[in-house]
Tab-separated table of C-alpha atoms in Angstrom:
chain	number	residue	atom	x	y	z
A	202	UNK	CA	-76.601	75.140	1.969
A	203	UNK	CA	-79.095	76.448	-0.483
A	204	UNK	CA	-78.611	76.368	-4.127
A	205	UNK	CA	-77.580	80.366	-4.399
A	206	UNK	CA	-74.632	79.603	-1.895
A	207	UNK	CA	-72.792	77.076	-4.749
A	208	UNK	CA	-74.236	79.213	-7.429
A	209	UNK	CA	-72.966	82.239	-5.900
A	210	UNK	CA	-69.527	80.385	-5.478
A	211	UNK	CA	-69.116	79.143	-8.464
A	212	UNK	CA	-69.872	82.610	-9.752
A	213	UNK	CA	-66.516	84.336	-7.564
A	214	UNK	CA	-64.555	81.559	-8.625
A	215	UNK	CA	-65.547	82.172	-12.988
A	216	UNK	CA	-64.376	86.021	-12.097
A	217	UNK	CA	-60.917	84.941	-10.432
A	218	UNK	CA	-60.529	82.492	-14.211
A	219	UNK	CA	-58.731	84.023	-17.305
A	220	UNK	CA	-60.783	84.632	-20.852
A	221	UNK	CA	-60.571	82.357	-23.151
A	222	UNK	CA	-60.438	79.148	-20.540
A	223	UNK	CA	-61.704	75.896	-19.338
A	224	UNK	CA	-62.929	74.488	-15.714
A	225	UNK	CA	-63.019	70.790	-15.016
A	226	UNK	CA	-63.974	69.559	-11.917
A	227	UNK	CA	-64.368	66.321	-10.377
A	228	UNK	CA	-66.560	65.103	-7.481
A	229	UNK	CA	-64.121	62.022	-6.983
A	230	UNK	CA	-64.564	58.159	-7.811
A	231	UNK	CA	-65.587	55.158	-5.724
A	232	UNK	CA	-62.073	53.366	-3.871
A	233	UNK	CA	-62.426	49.754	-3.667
A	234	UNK	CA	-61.823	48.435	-0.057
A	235	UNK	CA	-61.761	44.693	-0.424
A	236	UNK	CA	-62.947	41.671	-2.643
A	237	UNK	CA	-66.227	43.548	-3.867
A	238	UNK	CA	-66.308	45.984	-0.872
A	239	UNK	CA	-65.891	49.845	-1.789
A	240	UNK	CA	-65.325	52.167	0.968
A	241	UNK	CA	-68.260	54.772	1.767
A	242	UNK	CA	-68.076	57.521	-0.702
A	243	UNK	CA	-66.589	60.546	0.359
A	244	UNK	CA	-67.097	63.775	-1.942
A	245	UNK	CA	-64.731	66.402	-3.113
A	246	UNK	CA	-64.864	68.971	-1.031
A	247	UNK	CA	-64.102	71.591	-3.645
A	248	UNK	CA	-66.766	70.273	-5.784
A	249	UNK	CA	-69.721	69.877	-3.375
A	250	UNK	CA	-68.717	73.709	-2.267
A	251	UNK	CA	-68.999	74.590	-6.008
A	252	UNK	CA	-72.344	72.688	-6.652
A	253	UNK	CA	-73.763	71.313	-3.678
A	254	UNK	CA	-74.288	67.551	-5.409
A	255	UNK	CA	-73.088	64.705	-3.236
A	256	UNK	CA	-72.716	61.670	-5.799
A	257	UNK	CA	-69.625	60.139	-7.419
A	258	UNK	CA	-68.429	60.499	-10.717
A	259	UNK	CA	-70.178	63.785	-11.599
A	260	UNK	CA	-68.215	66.979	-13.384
A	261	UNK	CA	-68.101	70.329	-13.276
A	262	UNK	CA	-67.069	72.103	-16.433
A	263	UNK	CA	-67.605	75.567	-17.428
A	264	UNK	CA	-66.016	77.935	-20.273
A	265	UNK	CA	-65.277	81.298	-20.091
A	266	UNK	CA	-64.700	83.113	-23.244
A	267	UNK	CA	-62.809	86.352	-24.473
A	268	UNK	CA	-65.851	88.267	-23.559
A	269	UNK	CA	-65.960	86.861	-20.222
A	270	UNK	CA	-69.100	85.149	-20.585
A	271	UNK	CA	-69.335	81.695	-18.893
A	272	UNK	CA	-71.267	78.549	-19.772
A	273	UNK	CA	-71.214	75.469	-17.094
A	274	UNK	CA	-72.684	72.060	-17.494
A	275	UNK	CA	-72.230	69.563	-15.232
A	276	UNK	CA	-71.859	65.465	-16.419
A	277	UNK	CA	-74.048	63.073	-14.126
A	278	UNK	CA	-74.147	59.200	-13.983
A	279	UNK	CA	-76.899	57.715	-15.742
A	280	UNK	CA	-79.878	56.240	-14.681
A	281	UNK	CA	-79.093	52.417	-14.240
A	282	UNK	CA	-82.041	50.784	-12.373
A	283	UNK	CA	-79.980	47.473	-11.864
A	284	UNK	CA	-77.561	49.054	-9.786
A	285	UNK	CA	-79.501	51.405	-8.141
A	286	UNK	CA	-81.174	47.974	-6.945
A	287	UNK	CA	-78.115	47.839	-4.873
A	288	UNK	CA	-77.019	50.792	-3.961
A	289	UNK	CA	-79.643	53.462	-4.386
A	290	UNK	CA	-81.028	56.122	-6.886
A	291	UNK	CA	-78.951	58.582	-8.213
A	292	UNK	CA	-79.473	61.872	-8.542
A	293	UNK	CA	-81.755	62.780	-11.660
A	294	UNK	CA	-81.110	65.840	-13.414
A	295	UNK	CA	-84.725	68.017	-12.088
A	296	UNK	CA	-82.611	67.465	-8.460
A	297	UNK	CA	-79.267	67.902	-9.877
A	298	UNK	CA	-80.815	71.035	-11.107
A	299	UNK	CA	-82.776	72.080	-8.250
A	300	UNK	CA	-79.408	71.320	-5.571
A	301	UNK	CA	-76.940	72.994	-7.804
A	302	UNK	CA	-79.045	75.695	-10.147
A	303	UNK	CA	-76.954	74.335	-12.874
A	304	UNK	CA	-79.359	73.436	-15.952
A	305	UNK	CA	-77.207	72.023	-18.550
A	306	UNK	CA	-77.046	68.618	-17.812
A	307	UNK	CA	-75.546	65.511	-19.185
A	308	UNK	CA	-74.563	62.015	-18.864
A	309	UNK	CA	-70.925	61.359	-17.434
A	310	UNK	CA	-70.414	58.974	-20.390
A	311	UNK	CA	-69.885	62.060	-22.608
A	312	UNK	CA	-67.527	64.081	-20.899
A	313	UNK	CA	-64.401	62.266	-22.654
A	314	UNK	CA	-65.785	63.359	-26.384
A	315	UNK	CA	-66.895	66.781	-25.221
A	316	UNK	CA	-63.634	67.659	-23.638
A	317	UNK	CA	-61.779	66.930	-26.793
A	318	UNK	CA	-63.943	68.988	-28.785
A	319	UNK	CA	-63.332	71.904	-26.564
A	320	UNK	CA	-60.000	71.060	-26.772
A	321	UNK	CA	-59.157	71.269	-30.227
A	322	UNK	CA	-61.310	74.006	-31.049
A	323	UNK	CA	-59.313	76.924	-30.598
A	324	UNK	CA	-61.018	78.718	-28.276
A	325	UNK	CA	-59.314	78.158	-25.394
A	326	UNK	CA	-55.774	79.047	-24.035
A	327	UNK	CA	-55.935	77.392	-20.345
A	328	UNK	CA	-57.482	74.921	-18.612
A	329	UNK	CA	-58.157	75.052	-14.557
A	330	UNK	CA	-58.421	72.148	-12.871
A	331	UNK	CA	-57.638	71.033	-8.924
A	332	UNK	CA	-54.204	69.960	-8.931
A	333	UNK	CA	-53.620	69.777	-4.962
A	334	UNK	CA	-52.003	66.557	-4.264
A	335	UNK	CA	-51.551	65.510	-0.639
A	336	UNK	CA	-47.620	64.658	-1.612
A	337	UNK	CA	-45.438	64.980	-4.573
A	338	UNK	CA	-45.540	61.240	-5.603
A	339	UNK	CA	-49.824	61.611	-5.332
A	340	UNK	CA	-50.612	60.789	-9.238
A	341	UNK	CA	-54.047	58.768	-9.010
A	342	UNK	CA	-56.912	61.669	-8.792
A	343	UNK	CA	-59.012	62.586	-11.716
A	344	UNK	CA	-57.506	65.713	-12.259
A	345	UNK	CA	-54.030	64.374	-12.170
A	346	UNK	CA	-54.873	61.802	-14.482
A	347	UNK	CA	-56.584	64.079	-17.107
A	348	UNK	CA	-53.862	66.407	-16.722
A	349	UNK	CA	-51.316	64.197	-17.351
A	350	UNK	CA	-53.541	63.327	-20.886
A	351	UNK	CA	-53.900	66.926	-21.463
A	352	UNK	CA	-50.003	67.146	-21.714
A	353	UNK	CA	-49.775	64.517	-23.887
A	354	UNK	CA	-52.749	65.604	-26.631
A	355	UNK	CA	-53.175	69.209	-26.175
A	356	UNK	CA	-49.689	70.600	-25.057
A	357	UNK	CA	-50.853	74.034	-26.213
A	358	UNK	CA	-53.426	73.787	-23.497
A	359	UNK	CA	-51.872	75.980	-20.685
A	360	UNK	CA	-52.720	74.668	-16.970
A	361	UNK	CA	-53.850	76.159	-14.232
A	362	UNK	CA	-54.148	74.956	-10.830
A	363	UNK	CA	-57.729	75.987	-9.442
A	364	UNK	CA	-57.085	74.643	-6.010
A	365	UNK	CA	-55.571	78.141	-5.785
A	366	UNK	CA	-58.274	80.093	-6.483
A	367	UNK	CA	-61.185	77.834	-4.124
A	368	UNK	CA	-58.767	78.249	-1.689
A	369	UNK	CA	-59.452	81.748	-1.534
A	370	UNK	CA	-63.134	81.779	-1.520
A	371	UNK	CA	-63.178	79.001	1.298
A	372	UNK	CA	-60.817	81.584	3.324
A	373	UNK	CA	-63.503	83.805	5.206
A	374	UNK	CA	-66.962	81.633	5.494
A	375	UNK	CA	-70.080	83.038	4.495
A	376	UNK	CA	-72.845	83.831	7.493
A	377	UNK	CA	-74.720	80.378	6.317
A	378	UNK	CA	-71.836	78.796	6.635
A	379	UNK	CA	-70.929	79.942	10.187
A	380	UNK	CA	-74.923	79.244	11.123
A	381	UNK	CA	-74.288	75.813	10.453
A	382	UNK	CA	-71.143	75.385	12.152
A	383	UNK	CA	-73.026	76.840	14.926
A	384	UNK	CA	-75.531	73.855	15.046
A	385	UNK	CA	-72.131	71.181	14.691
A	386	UNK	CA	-70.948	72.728	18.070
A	387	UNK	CA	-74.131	71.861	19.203
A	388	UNK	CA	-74.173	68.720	18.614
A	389	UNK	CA	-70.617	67.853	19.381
A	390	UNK	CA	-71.179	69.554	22.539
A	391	UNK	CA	-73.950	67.009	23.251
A	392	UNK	CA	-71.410	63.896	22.275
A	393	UNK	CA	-68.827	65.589	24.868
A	394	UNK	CA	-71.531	65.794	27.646
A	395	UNK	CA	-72.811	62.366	26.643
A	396	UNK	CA	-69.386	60.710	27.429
A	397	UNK	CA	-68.542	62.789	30.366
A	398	UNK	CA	-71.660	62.160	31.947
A	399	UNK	CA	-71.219	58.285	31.533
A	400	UNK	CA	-67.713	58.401	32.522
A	401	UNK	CA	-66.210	55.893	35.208
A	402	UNK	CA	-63.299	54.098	35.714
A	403	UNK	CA	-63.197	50.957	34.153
A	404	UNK	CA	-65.017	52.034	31.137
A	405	UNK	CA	-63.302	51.114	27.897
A	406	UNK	CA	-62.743	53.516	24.980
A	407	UNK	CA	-65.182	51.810	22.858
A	408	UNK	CA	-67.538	52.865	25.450
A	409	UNK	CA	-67.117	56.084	25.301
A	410	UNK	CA	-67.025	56.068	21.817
A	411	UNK	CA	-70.248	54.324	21.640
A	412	UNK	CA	-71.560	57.443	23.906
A	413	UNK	CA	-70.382	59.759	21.611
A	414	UNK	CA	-71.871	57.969	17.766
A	415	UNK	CA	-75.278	57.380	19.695
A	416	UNK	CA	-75.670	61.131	20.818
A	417	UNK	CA	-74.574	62.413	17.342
A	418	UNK	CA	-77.143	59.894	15.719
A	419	UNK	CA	-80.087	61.130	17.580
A	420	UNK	CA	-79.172	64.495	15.020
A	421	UNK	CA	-78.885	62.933	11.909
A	422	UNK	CA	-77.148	59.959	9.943
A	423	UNK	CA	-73.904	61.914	9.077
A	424	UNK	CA	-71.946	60.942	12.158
A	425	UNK	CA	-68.523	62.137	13.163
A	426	UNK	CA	-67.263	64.642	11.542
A	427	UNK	CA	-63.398	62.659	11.277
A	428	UNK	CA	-62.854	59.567	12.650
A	429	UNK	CA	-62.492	60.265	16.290
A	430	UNK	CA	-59.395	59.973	18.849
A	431	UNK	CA	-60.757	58.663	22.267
A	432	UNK	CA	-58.080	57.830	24.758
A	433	UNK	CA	-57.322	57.139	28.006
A	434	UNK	CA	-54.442	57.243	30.329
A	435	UNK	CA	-51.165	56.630	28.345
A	436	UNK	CA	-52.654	56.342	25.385
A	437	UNK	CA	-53.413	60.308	25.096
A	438	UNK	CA	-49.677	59.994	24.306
A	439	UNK	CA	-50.410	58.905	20.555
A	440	UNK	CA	-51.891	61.960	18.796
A	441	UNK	CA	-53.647	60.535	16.419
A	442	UNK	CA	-54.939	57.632	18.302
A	443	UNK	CA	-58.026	55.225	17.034
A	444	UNK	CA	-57.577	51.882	18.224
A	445	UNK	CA	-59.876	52.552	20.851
A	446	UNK	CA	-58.925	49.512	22.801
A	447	UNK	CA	-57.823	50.995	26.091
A	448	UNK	CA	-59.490	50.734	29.561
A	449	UNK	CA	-60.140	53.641	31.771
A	450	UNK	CA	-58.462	53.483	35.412
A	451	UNK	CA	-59.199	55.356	38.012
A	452	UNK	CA	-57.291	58.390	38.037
A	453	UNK	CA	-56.591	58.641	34.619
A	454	UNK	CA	-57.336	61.349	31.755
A	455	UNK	CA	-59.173	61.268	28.878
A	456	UNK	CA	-58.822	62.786	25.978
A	457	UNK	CA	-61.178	63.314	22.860
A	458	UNK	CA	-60.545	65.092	19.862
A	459	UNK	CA	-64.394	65.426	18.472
A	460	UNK	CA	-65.981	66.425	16.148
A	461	UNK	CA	-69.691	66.973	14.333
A	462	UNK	CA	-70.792	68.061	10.887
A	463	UNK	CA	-73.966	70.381	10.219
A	464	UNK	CA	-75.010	70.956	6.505
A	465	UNK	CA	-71.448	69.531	5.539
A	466	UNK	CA	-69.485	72.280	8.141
A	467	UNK	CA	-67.488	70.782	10.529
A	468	UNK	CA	-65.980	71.475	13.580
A	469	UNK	CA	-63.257	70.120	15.838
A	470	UNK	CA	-63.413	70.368	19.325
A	471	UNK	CA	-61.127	68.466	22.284
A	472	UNK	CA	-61.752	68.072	26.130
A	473	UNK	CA	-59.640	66.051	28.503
A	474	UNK	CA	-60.951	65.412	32.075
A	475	UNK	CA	-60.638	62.739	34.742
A	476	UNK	CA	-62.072	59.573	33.775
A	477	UNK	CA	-63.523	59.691	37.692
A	478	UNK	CA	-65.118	62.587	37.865
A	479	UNK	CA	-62.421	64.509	40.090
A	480	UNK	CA	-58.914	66.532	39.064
A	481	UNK	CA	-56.212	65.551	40.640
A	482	UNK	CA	-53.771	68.026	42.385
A	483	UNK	CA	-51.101	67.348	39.295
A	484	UNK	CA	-54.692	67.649	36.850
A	485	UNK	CA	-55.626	70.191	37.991
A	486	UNK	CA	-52.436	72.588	37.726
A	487	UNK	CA	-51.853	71.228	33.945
A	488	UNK	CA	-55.114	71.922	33.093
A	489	UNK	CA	-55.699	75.240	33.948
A	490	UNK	CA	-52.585	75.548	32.435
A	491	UNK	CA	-54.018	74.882	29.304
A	492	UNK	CA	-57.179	76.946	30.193
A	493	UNK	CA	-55.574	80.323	31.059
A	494	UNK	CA	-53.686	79.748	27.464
A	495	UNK	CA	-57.070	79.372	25.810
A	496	UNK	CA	-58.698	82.422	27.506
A	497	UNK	CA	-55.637	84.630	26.667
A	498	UNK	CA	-55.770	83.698	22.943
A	499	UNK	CA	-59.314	84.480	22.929
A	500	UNK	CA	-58.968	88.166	24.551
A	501	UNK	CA	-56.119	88.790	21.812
A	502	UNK	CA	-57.108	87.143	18.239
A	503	UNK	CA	-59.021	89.667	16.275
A	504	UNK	CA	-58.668	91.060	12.514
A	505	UNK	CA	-54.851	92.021	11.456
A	506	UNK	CA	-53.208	89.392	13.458
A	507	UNK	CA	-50.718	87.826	11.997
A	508	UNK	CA	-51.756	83.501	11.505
A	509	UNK	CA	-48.113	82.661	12.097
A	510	UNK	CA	-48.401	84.954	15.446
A	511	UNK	CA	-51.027	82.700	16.710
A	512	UNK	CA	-49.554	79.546	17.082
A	513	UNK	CA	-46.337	81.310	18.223
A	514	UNK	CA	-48.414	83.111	21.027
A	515	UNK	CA	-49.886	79.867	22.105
A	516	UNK	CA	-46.053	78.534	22.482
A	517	UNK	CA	-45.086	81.348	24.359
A	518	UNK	CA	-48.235	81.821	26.605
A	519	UNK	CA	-48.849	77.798	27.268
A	520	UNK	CA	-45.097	78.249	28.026
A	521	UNK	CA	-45.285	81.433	30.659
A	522	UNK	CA	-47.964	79.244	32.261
A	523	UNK	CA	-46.094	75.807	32.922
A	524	UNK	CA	-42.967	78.094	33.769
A	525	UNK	CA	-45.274	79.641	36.646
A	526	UNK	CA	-46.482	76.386	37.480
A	527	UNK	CA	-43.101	75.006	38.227
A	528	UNK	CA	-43.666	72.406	35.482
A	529	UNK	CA	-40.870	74.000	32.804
A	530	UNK	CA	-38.126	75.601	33.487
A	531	UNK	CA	-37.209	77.434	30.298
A	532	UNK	CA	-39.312	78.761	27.794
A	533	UNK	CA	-37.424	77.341	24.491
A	534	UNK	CA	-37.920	73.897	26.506
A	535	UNK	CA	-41.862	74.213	25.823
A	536	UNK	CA	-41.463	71.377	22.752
A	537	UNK	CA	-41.148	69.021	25.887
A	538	UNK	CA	-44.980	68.990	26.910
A	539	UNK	CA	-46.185	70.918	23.626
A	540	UNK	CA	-46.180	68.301	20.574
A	541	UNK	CA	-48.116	69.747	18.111
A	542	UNK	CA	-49.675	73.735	16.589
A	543	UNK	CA	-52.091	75.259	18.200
A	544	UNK	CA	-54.169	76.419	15.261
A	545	UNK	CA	-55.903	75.236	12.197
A	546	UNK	CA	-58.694	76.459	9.766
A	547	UNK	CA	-61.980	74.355	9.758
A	548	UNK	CA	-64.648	74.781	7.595
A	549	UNK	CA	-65.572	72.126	4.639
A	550	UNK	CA	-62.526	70.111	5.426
A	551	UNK	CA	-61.749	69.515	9.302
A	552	UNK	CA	-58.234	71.154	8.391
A	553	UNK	CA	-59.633	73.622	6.086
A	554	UNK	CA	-57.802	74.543	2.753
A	555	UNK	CA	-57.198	78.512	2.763
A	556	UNK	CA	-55.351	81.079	1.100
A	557	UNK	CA	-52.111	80.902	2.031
A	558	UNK	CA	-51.215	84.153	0.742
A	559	UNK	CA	-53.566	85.540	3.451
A	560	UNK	CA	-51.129	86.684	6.081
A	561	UNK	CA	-53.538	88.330	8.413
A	562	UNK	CA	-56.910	87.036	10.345
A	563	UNK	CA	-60.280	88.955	9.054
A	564	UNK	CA	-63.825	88.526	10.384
A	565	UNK	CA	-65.291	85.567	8.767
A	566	UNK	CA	-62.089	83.498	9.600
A	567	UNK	CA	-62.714	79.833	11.653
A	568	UNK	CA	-60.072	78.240	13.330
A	569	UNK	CA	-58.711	76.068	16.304
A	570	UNK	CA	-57.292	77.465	19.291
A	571	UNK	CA	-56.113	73.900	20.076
A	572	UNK	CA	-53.382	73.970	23.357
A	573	UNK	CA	-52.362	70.114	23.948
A	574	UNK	CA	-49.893	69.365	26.957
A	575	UNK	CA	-48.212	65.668	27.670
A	576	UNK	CA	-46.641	65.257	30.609
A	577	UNK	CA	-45.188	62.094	30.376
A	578	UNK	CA	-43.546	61.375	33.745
A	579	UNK	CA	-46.749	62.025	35.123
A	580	UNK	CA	-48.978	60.068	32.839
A	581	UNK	CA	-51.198	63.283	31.695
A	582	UNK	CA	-51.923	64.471	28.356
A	583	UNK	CA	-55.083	66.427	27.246
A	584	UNK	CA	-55.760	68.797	24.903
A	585	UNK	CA	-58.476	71.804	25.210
A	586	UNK	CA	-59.224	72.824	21.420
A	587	UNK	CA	-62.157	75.239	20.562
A	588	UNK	CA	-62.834	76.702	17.099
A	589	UNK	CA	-62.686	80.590	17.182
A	590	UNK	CA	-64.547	82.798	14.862
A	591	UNK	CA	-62.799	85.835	14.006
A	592	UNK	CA	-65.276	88.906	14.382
A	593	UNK	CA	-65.374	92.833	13.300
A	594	UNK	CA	-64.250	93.579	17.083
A	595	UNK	CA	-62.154	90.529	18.243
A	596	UNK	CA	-63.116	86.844	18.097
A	597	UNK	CA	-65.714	84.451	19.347
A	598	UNK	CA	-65.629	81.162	20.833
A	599	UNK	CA	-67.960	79.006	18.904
A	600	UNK	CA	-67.437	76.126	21.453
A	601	UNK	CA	-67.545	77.665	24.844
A	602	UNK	CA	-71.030	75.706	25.045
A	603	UNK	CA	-69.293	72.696	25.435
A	604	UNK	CA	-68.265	72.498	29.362
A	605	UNK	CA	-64.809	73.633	29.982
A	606	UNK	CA	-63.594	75.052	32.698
A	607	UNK	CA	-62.628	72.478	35.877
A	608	UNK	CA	-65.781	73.341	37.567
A	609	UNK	CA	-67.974	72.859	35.093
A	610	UNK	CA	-66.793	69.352	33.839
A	611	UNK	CA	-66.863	68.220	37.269
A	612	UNK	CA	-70.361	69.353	37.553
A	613	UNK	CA	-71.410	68.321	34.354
A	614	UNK	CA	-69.769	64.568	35.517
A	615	UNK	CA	-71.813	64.525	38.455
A	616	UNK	CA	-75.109	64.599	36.638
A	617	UNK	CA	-73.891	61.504	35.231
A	618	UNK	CA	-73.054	57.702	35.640
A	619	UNK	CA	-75.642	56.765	33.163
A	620	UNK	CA	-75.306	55.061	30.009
A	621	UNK	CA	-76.759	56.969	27.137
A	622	UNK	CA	-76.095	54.205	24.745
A	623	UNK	CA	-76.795	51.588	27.179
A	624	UNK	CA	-73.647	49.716	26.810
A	625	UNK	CA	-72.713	49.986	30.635
């Protein structure tokens, strides 16, 4: 993304703000992992939308006044050539310019003295800042913290939460953003065909793992998009599965929940198939199953469909499916091989944050068609997830180019039985 796409965002979010307010935004702080160990860095994603600048301990701030005209500046860290020794340069302010078109620029270490002067001046009635917390008892971000100070020193402050209004531009991506999302499904398709074509029994998840980082690295450093869940055999019973410890035995499934990022869009795609190359009988039926329920949902989804409708329809097709399989019985007992939706947003944030006062799907829309089935007496559980884009006429499946249908995963697995990553 290009400097005019977080210029141009920044500039729909100042129109959604009230006169006479305040912005402060925070690109997030370094989390200590262990002893003198931090964990990799890991950006706001509300902020790098907003300005593009990857790089801890930065803020956004911008004033809008009764006239409606806005002034932003953004707060950097410092040049410190000692610790940029250690762990690399930081962003000067010609790039912090030239990445964000934002050209008031100052050092972090004044934000603290600058905010209070805005504060006490009089000039402002509210002050927006990201107050989305993951769970009531979630006190420790930035923007909690200041907030809670605000309270305390500048009661006549008024807050408002701007999680609400990025929320709504991150709704319906832009046709840069869906470009870029385009090139993630490629390369998570080439991850997918990477471990299916090394797939054999015996293999251990690790392996295929290992299959998957190495064909993502020959794109770029960035690397999964979320950590991913490799299985096999009972493990695909865990949903959210990462030990990666398991060993492939002949006959059993795997399943992969993937995913790649492009430009910082993501995607998040899932295939399940037999570990040797071949569905069984029992495979087979549960797969195509899941299949038939993925190709209905992408005949129906298209603008003025209700988002609540679409996981329900899932339900109730995945469920008219297995009933005509002779796998379920009844319709309401669906829960028993179903464990999870069928549909999330992805965009910036693998479970994209949207407007949740948008009822309806609209072209420019990205989500997951995801249909999971566990069928525990029989030791299968897959799930067949592809990320649908929501068009003027219907919807588009922006990861059909990964392989699959039954015939073409078998094919695909038949081209393999080598070792990309050489760990076979």
């Amino acid at each position: 993304m290009d400097r005019t796409f977080h210029s141009g965002n920044r500039k729909r979010l100042y129109e959604k703000m009230k006169e006479n307010s305040l912005l402060v935004l925070f690109s997030g702080t370094q989390v200590r992992k262990t002893n003198d160990e931090d964990y990799p860095f890991y950006t706001d994603r509300n902020f790098l939308y907003l300005t593009g600048l990857d790089s801890r301990e930065f803020v956004l701030a911008a004033r809008k006044d009764a006239g409606g005209k806005v002034e932003e500046c953004v707060f950097i860290l410092p040049p410190d050539p000692l610790q940029e020794r250690w762990t690399g340069e930081r962003l000067k302010p010609e790039q912090v310019a030239e990445l964000s078109g934002i050209t008031d620029i100052r050092e972090n270490g004044q934000f603290a003295q600058q905010m209070h002067a805005w504060a006490v001046s009089g000039d402002y009635a509210y002050l927006y800042l990201d107050l989305f917390r993951v769970s009531p008892t979630d006190r420790d971000s930035p923007a909690q913290r200041l907030a809670a100070a605000v309270r305390e020193e500048y009661p006549y402050l008024r807050m408002e939460n701007a999680n609400i209004l990025i929320r709504s531009l991150r709704t319906i991506k832009q046709p840069c953003e869906i470009a870029a999302m385009r090139e993630a499904e490629k390369i998570t398709r080439d991850g997918i065909v990477a471990m299916m074509k090394a797939s054999r029994p015996g293999m251990y998840e690790y392996q295929y793992k290992a299959e998957f980082d190495y064909a993502l690295g020959q794109h770029g450093p960035q690397g999964p998009a979320f950590p991913s869940i490799i299985s096999a055999g009972r493990n695909n019973f865990c949903i959210h599965y990462y030990q990666y410890k398991g060993q492939a035995l002949d006959g059993d499934m795997m399943l992969n929940d993937v995913g790649a990022w492009y430009d910082n869009l993501m995607n998040d795609v899932s295939r399940g198939w037999p570990c040797n190359g071949k569905f069984g009988e029992k495979q087979r039926l549960l797969y195509e199953c899941a299949l038939r329920t993925s190709d209905y949902m992408f005949a129906v989804i298209g603008p003025g469909m209700k988002m609540a409708d679409v996981d329900k329809t899932i339900r109730a097709y995945n469920a008219k499916m297995l009933k005509e399989a002779g796998v379920l019985s009844r319709t309401e007992d669906i829960g028993t091989y179903m464990w999870h939706g069928g549909a999330h947003h992805v965009g910036y944030d693998v479970h994209d944050t949207v407007d949740f006062a948008v009822e309806e799907t609209a072209p420019g829309m990205v989500f997951c068609v995801d249909i999971g089935i566990y069928h525990e007496e029989w030791g299968i559980g897959f799930r067949l997830e592809d990320n649908c884009l929501v068009t003027e006429n219907g919807c588009e499946n922006l990861s059909a180019v990964t392989p699959r249908t039954v015939e073409a995963i078998e094919e695909t697995m038949k081209k393999g039985l080598v070792s990309v990553a050489g760990v076979l």
